[in-house]
Short mmCIF file of C-alpha atoms and ligand atoms in Angstrom, two decimals:
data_model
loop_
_atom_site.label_atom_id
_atom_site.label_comp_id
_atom_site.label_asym_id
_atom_site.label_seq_id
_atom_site.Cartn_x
_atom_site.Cartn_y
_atom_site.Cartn_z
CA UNK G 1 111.06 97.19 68.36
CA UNK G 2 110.36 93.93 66.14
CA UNK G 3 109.59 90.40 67.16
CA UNK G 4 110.10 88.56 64.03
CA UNK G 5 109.55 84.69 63.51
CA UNK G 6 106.99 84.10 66.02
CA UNK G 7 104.02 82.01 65.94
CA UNK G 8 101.76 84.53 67.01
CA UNK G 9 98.12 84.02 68.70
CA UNK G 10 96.07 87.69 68.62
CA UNK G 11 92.97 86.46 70.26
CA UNK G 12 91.60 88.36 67.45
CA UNK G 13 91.88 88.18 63.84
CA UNK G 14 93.73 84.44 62.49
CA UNK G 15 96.81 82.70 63.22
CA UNK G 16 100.02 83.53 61.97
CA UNK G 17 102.54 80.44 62.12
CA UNK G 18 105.83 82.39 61.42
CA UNK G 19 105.03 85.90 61.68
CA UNK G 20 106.42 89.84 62.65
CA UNK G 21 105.31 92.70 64.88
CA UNK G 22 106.46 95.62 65.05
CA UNK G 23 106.17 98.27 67.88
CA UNK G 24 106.87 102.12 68.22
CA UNK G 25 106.67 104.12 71.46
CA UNK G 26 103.82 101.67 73.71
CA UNK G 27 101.55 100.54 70.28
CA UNK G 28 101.57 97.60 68.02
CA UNK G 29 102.24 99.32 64.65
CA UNK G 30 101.81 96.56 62.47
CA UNK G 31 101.72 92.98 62.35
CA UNK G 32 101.84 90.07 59.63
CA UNK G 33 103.46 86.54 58.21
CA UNK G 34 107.01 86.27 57.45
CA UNK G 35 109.98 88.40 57.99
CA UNK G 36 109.44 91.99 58.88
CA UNK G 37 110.38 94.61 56.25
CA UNK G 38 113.81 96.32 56.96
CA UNK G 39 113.85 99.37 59.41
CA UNK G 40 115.22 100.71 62.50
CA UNK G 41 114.71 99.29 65.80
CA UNK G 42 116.02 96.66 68.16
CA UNK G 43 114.95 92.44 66.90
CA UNK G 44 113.69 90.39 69.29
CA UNK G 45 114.31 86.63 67.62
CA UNK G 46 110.85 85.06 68.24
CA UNK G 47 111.79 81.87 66.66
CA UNK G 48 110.63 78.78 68.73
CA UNK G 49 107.99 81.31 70.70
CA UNK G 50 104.25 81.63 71.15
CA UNK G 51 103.32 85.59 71.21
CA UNK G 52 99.78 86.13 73.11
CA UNK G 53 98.35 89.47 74.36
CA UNK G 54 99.54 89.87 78.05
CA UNK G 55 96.94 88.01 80.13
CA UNK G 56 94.52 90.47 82.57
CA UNK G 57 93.42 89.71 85.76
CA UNK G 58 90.30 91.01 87.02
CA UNK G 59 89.83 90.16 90.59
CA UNK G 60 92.44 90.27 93.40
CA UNK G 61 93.27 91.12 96.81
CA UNK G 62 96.94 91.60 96.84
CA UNK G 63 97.53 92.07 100.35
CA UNK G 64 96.53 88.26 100.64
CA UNK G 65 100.04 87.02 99.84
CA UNK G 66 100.50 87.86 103.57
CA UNK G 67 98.43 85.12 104.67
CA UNK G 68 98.14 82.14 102.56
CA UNK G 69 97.82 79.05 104.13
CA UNK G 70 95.75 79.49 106.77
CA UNK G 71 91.89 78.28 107.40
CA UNK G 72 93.07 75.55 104.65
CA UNK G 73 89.84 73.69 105.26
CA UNK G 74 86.93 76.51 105.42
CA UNK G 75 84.20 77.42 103.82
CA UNK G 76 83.54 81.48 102.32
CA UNK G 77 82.45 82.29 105.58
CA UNK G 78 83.86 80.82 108.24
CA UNK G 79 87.48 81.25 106.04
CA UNK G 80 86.21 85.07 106.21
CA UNK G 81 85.25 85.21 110.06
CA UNK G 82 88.91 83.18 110.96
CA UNK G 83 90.86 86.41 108.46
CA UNK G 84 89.16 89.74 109.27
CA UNK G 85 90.77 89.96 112.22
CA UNK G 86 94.66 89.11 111.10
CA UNK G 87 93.68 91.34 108.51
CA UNK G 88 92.91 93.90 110.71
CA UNK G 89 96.55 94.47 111.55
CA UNK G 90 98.05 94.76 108.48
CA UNK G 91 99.61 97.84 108.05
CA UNK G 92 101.31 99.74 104.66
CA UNK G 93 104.51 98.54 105.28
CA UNK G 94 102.59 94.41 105.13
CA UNK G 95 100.47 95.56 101.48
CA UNK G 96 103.35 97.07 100.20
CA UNK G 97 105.76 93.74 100.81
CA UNK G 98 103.19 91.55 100.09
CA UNK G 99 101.82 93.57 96.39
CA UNK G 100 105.22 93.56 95.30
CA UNK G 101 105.31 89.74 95.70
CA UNK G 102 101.83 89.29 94.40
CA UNK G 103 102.48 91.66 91.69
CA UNK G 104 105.80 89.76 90.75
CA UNK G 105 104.09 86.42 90.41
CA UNK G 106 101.24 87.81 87.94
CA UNK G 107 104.18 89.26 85.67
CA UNK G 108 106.10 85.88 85.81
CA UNK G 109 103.15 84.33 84.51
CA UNK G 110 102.55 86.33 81.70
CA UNK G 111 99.86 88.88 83.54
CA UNK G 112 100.17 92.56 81.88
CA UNK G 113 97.64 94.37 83.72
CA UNK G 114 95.76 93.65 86.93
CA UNK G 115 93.49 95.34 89.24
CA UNK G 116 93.00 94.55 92.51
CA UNK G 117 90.38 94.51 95.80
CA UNK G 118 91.39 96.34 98.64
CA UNK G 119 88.72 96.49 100.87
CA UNK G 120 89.83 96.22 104.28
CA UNK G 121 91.58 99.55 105.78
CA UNK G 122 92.32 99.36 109.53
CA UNK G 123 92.46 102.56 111.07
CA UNK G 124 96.08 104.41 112.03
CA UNK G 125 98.07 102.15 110.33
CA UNK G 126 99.27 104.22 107.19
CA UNK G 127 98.25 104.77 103.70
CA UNK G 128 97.51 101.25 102.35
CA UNK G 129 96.15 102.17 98.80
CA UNK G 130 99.36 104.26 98.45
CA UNK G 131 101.59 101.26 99.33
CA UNK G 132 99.54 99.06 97.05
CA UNK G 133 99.83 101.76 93.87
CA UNK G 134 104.03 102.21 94.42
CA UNK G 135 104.20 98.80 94.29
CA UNK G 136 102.78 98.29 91.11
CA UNK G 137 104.53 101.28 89.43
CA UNK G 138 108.08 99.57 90.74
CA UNK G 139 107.29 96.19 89.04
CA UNK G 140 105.91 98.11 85.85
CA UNK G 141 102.15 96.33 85.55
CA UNK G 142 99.34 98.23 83.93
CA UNK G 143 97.24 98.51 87.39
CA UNK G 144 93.79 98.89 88.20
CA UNK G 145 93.34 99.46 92.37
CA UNK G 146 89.58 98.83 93.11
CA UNK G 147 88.68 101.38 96.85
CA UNK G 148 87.05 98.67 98.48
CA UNK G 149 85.06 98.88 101.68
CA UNK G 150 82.97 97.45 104.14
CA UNK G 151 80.46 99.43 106.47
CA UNK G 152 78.14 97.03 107.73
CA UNK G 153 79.35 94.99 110.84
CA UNK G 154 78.34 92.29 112.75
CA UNK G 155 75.84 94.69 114.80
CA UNK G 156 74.66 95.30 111.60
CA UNK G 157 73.55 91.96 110.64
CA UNK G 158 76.89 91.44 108.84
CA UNK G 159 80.01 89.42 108.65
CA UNK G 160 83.15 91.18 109.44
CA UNK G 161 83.71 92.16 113.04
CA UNK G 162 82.96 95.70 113.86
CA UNK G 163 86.59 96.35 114.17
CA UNK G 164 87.27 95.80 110.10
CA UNK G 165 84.47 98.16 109.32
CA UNK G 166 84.52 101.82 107.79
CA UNK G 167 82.32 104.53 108.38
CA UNK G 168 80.10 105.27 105.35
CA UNK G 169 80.76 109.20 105.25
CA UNK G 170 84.72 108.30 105.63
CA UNK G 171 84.47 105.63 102.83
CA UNK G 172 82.94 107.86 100.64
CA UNK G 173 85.54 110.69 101.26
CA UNK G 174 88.71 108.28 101.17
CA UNK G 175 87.31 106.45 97.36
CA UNK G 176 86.92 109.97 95.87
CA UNK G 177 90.62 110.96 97.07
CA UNK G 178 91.70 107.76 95.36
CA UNK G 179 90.12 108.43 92.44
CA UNK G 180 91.24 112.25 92.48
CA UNK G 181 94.77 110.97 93.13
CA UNK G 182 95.77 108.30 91.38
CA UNK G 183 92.57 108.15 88.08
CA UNK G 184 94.23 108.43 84.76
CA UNK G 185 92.05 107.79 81.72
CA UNK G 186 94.02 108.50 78.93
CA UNK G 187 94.59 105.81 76.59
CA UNK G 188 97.67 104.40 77.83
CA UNK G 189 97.11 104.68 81.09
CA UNK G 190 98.87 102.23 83.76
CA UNK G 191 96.62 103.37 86.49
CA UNK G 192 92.45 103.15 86.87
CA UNK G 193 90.68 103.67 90.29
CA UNK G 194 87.44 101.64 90.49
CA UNK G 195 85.22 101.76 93.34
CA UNK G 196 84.49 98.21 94.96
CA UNK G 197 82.25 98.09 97.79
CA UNK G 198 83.54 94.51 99.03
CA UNK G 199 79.78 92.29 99.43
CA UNK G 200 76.26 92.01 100.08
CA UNK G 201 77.14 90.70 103.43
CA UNK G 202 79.69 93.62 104.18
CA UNK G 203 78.07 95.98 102.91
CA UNK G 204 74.95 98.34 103.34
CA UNK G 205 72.34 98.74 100.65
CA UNK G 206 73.39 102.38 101.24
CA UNK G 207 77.07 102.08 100.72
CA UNK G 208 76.32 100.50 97.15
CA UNK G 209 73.64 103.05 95.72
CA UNK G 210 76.38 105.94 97.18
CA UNK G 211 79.00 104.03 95.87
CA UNK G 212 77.76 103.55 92.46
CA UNK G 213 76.12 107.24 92.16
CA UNK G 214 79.87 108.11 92.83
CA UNK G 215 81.66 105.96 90.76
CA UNK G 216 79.69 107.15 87.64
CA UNK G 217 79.90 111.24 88.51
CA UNK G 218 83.37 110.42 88.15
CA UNK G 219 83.26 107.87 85.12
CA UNK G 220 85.14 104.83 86.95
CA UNK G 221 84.13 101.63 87.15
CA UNK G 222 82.09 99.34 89.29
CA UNK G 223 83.34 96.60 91.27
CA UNK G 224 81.81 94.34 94.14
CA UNK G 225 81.69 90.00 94.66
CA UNK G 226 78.61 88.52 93.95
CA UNK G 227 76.89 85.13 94.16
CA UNK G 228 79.97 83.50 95.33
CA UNK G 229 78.62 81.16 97.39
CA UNK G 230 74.96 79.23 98.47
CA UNK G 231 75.71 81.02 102.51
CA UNK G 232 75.57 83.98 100.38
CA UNK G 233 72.10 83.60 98.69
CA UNK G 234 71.06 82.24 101.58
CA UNK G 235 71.79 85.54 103.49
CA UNK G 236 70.85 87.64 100.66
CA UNK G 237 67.44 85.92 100.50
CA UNK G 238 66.79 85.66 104.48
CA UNK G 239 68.17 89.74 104.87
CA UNK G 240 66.94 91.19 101.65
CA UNK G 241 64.20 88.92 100.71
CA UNK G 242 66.01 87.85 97.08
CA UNK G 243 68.65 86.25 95.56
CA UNK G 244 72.18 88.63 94.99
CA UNK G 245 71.76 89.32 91.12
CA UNK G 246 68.02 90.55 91.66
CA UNK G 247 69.24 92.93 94.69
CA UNK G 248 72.10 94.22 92.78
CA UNK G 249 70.07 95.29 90.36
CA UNK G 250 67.38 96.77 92.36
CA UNK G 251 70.13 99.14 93.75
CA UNK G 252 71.50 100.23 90.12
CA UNK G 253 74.23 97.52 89.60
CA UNK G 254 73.52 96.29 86.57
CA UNK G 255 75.30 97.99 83.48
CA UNK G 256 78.32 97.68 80.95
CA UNK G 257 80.76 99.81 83.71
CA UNK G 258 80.45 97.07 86.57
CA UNK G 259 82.30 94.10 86.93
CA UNK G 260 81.48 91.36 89.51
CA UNK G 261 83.63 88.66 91.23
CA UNK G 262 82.93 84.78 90.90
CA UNK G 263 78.92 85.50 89.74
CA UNK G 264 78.89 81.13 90.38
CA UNK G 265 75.45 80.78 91.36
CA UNK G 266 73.48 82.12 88.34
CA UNK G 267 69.98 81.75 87.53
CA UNK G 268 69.40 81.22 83.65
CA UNK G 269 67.94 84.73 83.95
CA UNK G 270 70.66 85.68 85.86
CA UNK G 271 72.84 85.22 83.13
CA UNK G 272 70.57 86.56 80.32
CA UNK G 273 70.22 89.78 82.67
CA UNK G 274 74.53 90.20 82.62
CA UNK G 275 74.29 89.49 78.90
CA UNK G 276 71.44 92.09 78.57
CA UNK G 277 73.20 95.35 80.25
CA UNK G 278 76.79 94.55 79.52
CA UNK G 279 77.79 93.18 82.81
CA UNK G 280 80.85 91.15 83.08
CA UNK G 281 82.38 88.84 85.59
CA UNK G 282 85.68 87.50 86.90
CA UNK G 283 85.77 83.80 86.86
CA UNK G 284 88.36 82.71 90.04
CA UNK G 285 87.96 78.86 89.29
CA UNK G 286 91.18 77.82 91.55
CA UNK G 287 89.89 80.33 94.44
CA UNK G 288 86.02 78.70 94.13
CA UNK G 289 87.71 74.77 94.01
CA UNK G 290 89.55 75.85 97.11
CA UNK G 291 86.70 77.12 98.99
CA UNK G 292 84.75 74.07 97.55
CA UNK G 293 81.92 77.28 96.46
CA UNK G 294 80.43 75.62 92.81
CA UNK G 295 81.57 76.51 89.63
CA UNK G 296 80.35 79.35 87.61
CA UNK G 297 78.43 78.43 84.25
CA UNK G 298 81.01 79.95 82.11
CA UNK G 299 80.44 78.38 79.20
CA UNK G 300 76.54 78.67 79.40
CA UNK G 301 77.67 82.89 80.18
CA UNK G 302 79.54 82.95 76.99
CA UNK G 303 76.65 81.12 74.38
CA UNK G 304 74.13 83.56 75.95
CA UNK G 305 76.33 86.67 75.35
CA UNK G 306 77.84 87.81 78.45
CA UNK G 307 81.07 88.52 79.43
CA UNK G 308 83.40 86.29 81.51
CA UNK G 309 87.17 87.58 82.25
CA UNK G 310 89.58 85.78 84.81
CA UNK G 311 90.57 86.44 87.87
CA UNK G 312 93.16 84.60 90.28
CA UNK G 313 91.40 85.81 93.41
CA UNK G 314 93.69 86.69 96.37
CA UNK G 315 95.91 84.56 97.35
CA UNK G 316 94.68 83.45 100.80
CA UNK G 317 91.85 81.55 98.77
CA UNK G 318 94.47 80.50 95.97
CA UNK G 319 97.79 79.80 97.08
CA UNK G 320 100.00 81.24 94.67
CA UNK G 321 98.14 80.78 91.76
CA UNK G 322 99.36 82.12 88.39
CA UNK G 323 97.40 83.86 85.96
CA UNK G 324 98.63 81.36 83.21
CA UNK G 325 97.64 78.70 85.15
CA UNK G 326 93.80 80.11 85.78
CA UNK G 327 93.40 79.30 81.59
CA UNK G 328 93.93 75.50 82.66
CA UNK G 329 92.13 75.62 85.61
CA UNK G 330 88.60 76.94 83.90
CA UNK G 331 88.89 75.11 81.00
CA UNK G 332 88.70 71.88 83.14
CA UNK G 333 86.55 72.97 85.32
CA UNK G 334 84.05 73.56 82.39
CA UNK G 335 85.00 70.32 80.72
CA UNK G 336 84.15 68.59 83.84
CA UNK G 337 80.62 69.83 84.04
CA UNK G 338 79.42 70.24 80.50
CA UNK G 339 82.23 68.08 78.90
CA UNK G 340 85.12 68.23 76.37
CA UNK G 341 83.90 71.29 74.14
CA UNK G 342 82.58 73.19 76.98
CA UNK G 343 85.71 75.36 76.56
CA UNK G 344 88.39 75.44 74.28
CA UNK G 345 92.24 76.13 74.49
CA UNK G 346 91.62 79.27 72.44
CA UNK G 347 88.94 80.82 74.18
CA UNK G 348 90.03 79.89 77.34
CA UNK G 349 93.35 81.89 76.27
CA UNK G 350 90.47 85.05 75.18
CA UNK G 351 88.74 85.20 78.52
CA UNK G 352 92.30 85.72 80.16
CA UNK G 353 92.67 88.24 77.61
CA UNK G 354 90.33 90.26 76.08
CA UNK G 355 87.13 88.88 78.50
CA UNK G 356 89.29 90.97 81.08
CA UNK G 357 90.28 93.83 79.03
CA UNK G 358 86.26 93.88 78.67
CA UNK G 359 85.83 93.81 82.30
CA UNK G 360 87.98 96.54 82.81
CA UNK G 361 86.60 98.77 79.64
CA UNK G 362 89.64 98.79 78.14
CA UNK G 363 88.94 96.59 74.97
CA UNK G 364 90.01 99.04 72.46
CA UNK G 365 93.40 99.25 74.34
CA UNK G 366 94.47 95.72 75.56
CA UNK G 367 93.39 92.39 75.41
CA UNK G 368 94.28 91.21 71.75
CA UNK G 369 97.55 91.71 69.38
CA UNK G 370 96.13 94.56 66.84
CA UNK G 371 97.46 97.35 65.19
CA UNK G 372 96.56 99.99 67.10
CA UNK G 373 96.48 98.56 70.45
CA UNK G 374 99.35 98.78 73.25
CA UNK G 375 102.22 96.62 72.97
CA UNK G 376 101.11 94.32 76.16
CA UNK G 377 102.30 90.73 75.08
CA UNK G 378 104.02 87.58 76.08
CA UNK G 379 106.40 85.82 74.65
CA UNK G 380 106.23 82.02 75.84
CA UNK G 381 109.02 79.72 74.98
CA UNK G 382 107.36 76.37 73.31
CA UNK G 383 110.28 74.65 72.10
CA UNK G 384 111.88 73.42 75.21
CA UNK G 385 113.05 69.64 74.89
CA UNK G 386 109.83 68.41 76.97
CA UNK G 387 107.36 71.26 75.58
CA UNK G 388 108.05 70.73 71.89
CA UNK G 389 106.58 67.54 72.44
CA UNK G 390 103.51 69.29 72.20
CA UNK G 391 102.32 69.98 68.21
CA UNK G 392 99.82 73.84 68.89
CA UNK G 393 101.63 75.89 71.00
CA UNK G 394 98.43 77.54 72.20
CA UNK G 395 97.67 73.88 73.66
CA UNK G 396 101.34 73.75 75.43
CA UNK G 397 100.08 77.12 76.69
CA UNK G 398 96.95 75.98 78.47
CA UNK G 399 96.57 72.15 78.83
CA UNK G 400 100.12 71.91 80.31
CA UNK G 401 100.26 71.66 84.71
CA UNK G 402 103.09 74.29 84.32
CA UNK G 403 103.61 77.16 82.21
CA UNK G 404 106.04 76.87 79.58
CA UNK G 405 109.04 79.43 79.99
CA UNK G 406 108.12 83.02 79.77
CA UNK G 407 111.01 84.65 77.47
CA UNK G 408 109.50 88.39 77.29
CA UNK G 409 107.00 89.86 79.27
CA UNK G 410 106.29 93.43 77.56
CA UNK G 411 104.05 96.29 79.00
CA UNK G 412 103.52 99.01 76.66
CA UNK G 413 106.84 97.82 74.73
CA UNK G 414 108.54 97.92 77.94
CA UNK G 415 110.47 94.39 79.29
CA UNK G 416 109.30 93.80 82.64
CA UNK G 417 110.20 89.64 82.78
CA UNK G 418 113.09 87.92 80.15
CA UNK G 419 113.36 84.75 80.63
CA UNK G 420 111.51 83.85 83.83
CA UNK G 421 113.80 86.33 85.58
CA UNK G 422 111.58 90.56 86.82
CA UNK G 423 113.98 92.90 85.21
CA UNK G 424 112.36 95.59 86.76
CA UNK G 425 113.12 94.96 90.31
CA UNK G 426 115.29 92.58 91.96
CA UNK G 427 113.24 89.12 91.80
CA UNK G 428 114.84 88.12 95.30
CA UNK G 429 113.76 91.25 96.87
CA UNK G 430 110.55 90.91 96.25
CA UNK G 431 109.53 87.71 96.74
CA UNK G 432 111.27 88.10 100.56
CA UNK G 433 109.42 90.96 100.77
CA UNK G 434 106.06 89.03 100.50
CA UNK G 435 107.53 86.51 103.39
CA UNK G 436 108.35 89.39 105.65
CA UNK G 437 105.38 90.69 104.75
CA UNK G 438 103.22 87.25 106.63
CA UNK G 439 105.69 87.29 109.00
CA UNK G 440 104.57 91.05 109.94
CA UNK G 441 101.01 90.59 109.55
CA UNK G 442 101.21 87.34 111.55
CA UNK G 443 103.51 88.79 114.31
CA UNK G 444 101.27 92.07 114.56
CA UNK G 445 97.56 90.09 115.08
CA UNK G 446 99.36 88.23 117.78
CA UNK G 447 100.37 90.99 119.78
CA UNK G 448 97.12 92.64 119.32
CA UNK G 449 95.43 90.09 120.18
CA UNK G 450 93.11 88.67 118.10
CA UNK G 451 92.96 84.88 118.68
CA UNK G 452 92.29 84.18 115.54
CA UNK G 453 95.57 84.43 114.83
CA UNK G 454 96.51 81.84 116.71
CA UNK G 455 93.51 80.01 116.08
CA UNK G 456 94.09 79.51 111.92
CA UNK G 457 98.19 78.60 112.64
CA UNK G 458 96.80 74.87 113.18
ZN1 ZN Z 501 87.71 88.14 96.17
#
């Protein structure tokens, strides 16, 4: 396959204005200015598009799109305590309905790969992290399914409700079936298992040393949220007796193979300590506006050297938020703070990229248009009669409220959007699925029960 006359944007390496790439099997072959030489192959006509590297998304919990709107006013933790228990009655037919939505709206908006946080598995109720993988392999995403879990209770001096907790021995047991299932890491893999333990405040120290002695006997990667919050230092430092980045690393946390969520309340040595071992972070900025939880330093992370990817967070904290639309949201969010060269279009565009290919280890793979790399890109349409308005395309891309049209959406060479429209799965389908999905979850909680239900409906 050849795009030809596209302005393309690689993330790495310059510019091209009016430029050709080429694709065989799932790799970019080559890529350069002008016209590309005669050969084989279908033409995509690129003319009047931006090509970028599919955009990555590093932190979700997909089974959310059952249950946005609800607790619109809360803080972390009292959002958390009014959710664990509708939560608890989801079932695999609810994370199936409502991943295919969730996974439908990431493609739409340009997302190529995405992992996801699933740390809440309600006894009896069928094979979640099953429904949650099929999903993904019907809308044709590059997927990375993080085995969350939570062991430590409210008798425990936790959060959740006993009823939402796991068993240690049985967490341990379910994450390496995951991994011995579903793990592929060849090259072009479309599926990595990481192991994701879901907080400090969910979680026992025990849980996390196990989890992470685990997740490197089997070489996947680390996952967890971390210093989302001042409640959550708070309870770190009153239950633990320090703040969340020095207790992560005094149970082995710290490295280049873990990834945390938000990481918003840094310490400067904080940050130099990420920068230090290689340890990256998902920056949710719609998710932390939404739950009013501070804003991460990002631009301070990236001068000092450590990595910062994106993530749209699930989608009970962010209502429908796009991936695209996470580039805009961080880049004013760090304009705000530190003003108007905190963050540029361009880099903003590179943490969505290859800051989450980093996050995910998969840098030599994704995250950039190179030869050599898998044909993940999208191809956004910048000469609409209000867009073209707009003279850098990569600006139209990221300053602009709403996207600009999404002409190709291409995993490993394959089409999975063309022009705004899922080619992979009916577009209807899903997104009722996702509906029935709430109405499910909703409909279950009530019958079981749990008040809180009820309680976040008003
Ligand atoms: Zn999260």
């Amino acid at each position: 396959m050849i795009i030809e006359n596209v302005h393309i944007a690689p993330v790495v390496g310059p510019e091209i204005e009016s430029g050709h790439i080429r694709i065989e099997g799932d790799r970019i072959v080559s890529l350069g200015a002008g016209p590309a030489p005669e050969g084989d192959g279908d033409r995509i006509d690129g003319t009047g598009c931006l090509a970028t590297p599919g955009l990555v998304n590093t932190h979700h919990h997909l089974y959310q799109w059952a249950s946005q709107g609800l607790a619109q006013d809360a803080t972390l933790f009292e959002w958390l305590v009014a959710l664990y228990q509708v939560w608890a009655a989801m079932d695999a037919e609810v994370v199936h309905g409502a991943a295919s939505a969730g996974l439908g709206w990431l493609a739409l908006s340009g997302c190529t790969t995405s992992s996801d946080h699933h740390y809440v598995f309600p006894t009896g109720r069928g094979d979640l992290f099953a429904a949650e993988v099929e999903a993904a392999r019907e809308i044709g995403l590059r997927f990375h399914p993080a085995r969350g879990s939570m062991d430590r209770g409210k008798s425990q001096g936790g959060l959740p409700p006993d009823v939402v907790v796991e068993k240690l021995d049985d967490i341990l047991t379910a994450t390496q079936e995951a991994i011995d299932t579903y793990h592929d890491p060849s090259f072009s893999s479309k599926l990595r298992v990481a192991v994701a333990p879901c907080s400090p405040f969910s979680v026992s120290a025990e849980l996390m040393t196990e989890s992470a002695s685990q997740a490197r006997a089997a070489g996947v990667r680390l996952h967890t949220h971390l210093a989302e919050t001042l409640d959550e230092d708070e309870h770190c430092v009153e239950q633990f007796g320090m703040r969340p980045v020095d207790y992560m690393e005094k149970l082995g946390w710290l490295g280049p193979d873990v990834w945390f969520a938000h990481a918003v309340h840094l310490s400067d040595g904080d940050i130099d300590k990420f920068a230090a071992t290689g340890t990256g972070s998902a920056h949710c900025p719609s998710s932390n506006g939404r739950l009013g939880a501070g804003i991460a330093r990002v631009s301070e992370m990236l001068a000092r050297g450590a990595n910062v990817g994106l993530g749209v967070d699930g989608n009970a904290s962010s209502e429908l938020t796009t991936m695209a639309g996470e580039m805009r949201q961080a880049l004013l969010f760090q304009r705000a703070r530190y003003g108007p060269t905190a963050l540029t279009a361009r880099q903003a565009l590179e943490i969505a990229t290859l800051g989450g290919a980093r996050n995910l280890g998969r840098q030599d793979e994704l995250g950039s248009i190179e030869v050599g790399k898998l044909a993940d890109l999208a191809l956004w349409r910048v000469d609409g009669a209000f867009g073209s308005a707009v003279a850098d395309p990569v600006c139209q891309l990221v300053f602009g409220t709403s996207q600009p049209p999404l002409a190709r959406l291409l995993v490993g060479g394959e089409t999975v959007v063309e022009d705004d429209e899922l080619r992979t799965v009916s577009q209807d389908a899903v997104g009722r699925a996702g509906a029935d999905a709430r109405d499910r979850l909703l409909r279950t909680a009530e019958e079981l029960g749990f008040s809180a239900a009820k309680e976040v409906h008003s």
